[in-house]
């Protein structure tokens, strides 16, 4: 079953002569349980696609279907929020500075209309590899990796099927990135999640995803499997350039 | 004689919960070579760079046996004397040109100011030097860029302007603190090649501070790996992948690689003895 | 936990409950404030003010309203009148002490009305955007344009003079800057990832404004109110001076200055003493406000 289907997506900001087309005619399909990567440099429109899906980028045209249900404009209902969730890029900006971890998770669980809050918070913290010691800390008492785990816990609180990951590890140290990526890998296999992951880092995408799309200036220039990427056989000129730039000469 | 000789550098910050040591007894020297300092956040690498230029303000405390610039101990200089060192003898390129270039002053004025700060001369001479410098960093239309404001140029170009600005007074040493971390992958190598070329051409010393091991190994001769305020290993850049220290190996192994498909990335297990062991001399 | 001192418990990096987290956070804020000695001076003066107001009947040596025309205009240090007497023979020290109550009353009322109104208007305007923003901000501009004294005069003409009307007039002209400030903060906060994240959990605007935006606006509002207090006290004193605020025989400090104005050359203390009191309290608020700003600024990131 197709978890996410995007056809002919255009996303723009501003009107008339101020209009900027961030995404042009983009299309991709993500199967259930699959991990799909969106790769591109800054300004390629990859994060904008995620925002259009979540309703954070209101001006778009084309088709977006989540588990078969079409989406419109910026309004999303509760059913959507229990199906699709997002993990943001900057761990230092995605947690409210005055709320403890406990408040963040409890509020999220409550908003999803679930009960048994205390147990759920405990379980979530365990699932993302944070113990109970972190439950009542404020964000400034957590490291970047810990904050990102809390953000992942928050995303999982509503038991979603699909996770949108916006450069989840680009602000983290290399060793912490490895831990968080491993966590995401494990969570996906344990919960049967579907991932749409955005990054500028080719090796990270190749590691985490089975399929990927390369974007440049708002357009998808190529869709390929990560195998193709590993074998160094992308078709499009730009994909090849990106691949060359990502690999140091002696690697 | 070495360009720079640092002996037993300590950088401390008093906090409510006690004194925090960001750099703990680091010693190394720099010749006319490219030296990389690699570490994760909290390793003390940026603090080391800033301590050399004495940019750390109270309540931070900088202590060392000496920080010798061509024999002269920088710690003994007054602030006024340091000002003639900064820019003229040691320059620093920082991470994001958005934050290190003045947004309300044109590029040309900033370059000219950088020149006139350490050279007497007319404005027209400064302008000429600025344009030459922009050509040296491969900016094709220097006249136009001179009139532009920092927000009107791309990230890569901004960083090249930053390099131009830092090299215009012709320093002996350039410290580059994560110079390409804010740039796109395709632009990174281009900017680093330009920086590298200029450093070689002028016979300068380069200290390249970064978290990216692979990038540093490509653009440096020697690499210092820092952890928890100390240097844990020193190696030749081309022999980085034969590194001995478990931390360095751990860092290299935890990176995802295109040529190595695995389910899980290997995770670094930190050994407390790494931060207890004395700093290796670099 | 039994081995830990209270201080260690409060300074911990690992709170064990919601209450613990809140207390620890407040304690750390208190420590930052305490390290600012000027702010502590300000706080001390304000504590004295509050205690004076509360215990006025016990502290004041005389009745502030009793007139004794045979002891008019006695100088400082006179028998039984430590700070002298005014033109009607009333003890200045006692009037000063009872006047503290009025000052505190004005401060409390304005501090309750103006910032709260400003917070409401500003956050709603900032979050809603569009027409709501335009309309609310234009209303704010209208109130901002009102000169305080003219508005006070209008109230006096319509409703009669008195301290409550003076407070109302001051509040009505004091709230617009808070609205502007709250709106500016809301605009910044609105586009952050943590607000986007809570929107993605299905939170509606009411929850977002009250539980996410207000906690972040409140610190700057508190700082701003404290720094504005000086101006508010002076405004009330000014209105009292003009006879538009507290009415005689009320021992409001501004009115006391007004009454003593005529004697300033020969009997300077009648006007100067209440003036010094206003100065001390205004200075105290300013010092405290500066200290609060350092203590309340959200400190993100590590050490």
CSV table of C-alpha atoms in Angstrom, one decimal, chain A residues 51 54-56 81 85-86 88-90 92-100 102 106-108 110-112 133 135-138 140-141 147 154, chain C residues 12-18 21-22 25 28 192-194 196-203 207 211-213 215-216 219 296 298-302:
chain,number,residue,atom,x,y,z
A,51,UNK,CA,6.1,21.5,5.1
A,54,UNK,CA,2.1,19.0,7.2
A,55,UNK,CA,0.2,22.1,6.3
A,56,UNK,CA,3.0,24.5,7.4
A,81,UNK,CA,-1.8,14.2,13.2
A,85,UNK,CA,4.4,13.3,12.6
A,86,UNK,CA,7.6,15.3,12.1
A,88,UNK,CA,12.6,18.9,13.1
A,89,UNK,CA,16.2,19.8,12.3
A,90,UNK,CA,17.4,22.0,15.0
A,92,UNK,CA,17.9,23.6,20.0
A,93,UNK,CA,14.8,25.1,18.5
A,94,UNK,CA,12.3,22.3,18.5
A,95,UNK,CA,11.6,22.1,22.3
A,96,UNK,CA,9.9,24.9,24.2
A,97,UNK,CA,12.5,26.5,26.5
A,98,UNK,CA,10.2,26.7,29.5
A,99,UNK,CA,8.6,23.3,29.3
A,100,UNK,CA,10.2,20.2,30.9
A,102,UNK,CA,7.5,15.7,31.0
A,106,UNK,CA,2.3,14.8,28.6
A,107,UNK,CA,0.8,17.6,26.6
A,108,UNK,CA,1.3,15.8,23.3
A,110,UNK,CA,-3.3,14.7,25.9
A,111,UNK,CA,-3.7,16.5,22.6
A,112,UNK,CA,-3.9,13.2,20.8
A,133,UNK,CA,16.4,10.7,35.0
A,135,UNK,CA,11.9,13.4,32.7
A,136,UNK,CA,11.8,16.6,34.6
A,137,UNK,CA,14.7,18.4,32.9
A,138,UNK,CA,14.4,21.6,30.9
A,140,UNK,CA,18.8,23.7,28.4
A,141,UNK,CA,19.8,20.9,30.7
A,147,UNK,CA,17.0,16.9,22.8
A,154,UNK,CA,7.2,13.5,21.1
C,12,UNK,CA,20.6,19.6,40.6
C,13,UNK,CA,20.7,19.0,37.0
C,14,UNK,CA,18.3,16.0,37.4
C,15,UNK,CA,15.0,17.1,38.9
C,16,UNK,CA,12.8,14.3,40.1
C,17,UNK,CA,9.4,15.8,39.8
C,18,UNK,CA,7.5,18.7,38.4
C,21,UNK,CA,12.0,21.2,38.4
C,22,UNK,CA,10.1,24.4,39.1
C,25,UNK,CA,14.5,26.7,38.2
C,28,UNK,CA,18.7,29.4,40.0
C,192,UNK,CA,9.9,28.7,15.8
C,193,UNK,CA,10.0,24.9,15.4
C,194,UNK,CA,8.6,24.3,18.9
C,196,UNK,CA,5.3,24.3,14.6
C,197,UNK,CA,5.7,21.1,16.5
C,198,UNK,CA,2.8,21.7,18.9
C,199,UNK,CA,0.6,22.8,15.9
C,200,UNK,CA,1.4,19.4,14.5
C,201,UNK,CA,0.0,17.8,17.6
C,202,UNK,CA,-3.3,19.5,16.8
C,203,UNK,CA,-3.1,22.3,19.3
C,207,UNK,CA,-3.7,26.6,23.9
C,211,UNK,CA,0.6,27.9,27.4
C,212,UNK,CA,3.3,28.4,24.9
C,213,UNK,CA,3.6,32.1,24.0
C,215,UNK,CA,5.3,32.0,29.4
C,216,UNK,CA,7.9,33.4,27.1
C,219,UNK,CA,9.6,37.6,31.6
C,296,UNK,CA,14.8,36.0,33.7
C,298,UNK,CA,15.8,32.5,28.9
C,299,UNK,CA,19.2,30.8,28.9
C,300,UNK,CA,19.3,28.4,26.1
C,301,UNK,CA,22.2,26.2,25.3
C,302,UNK,CA,24.8,24.7,27.6
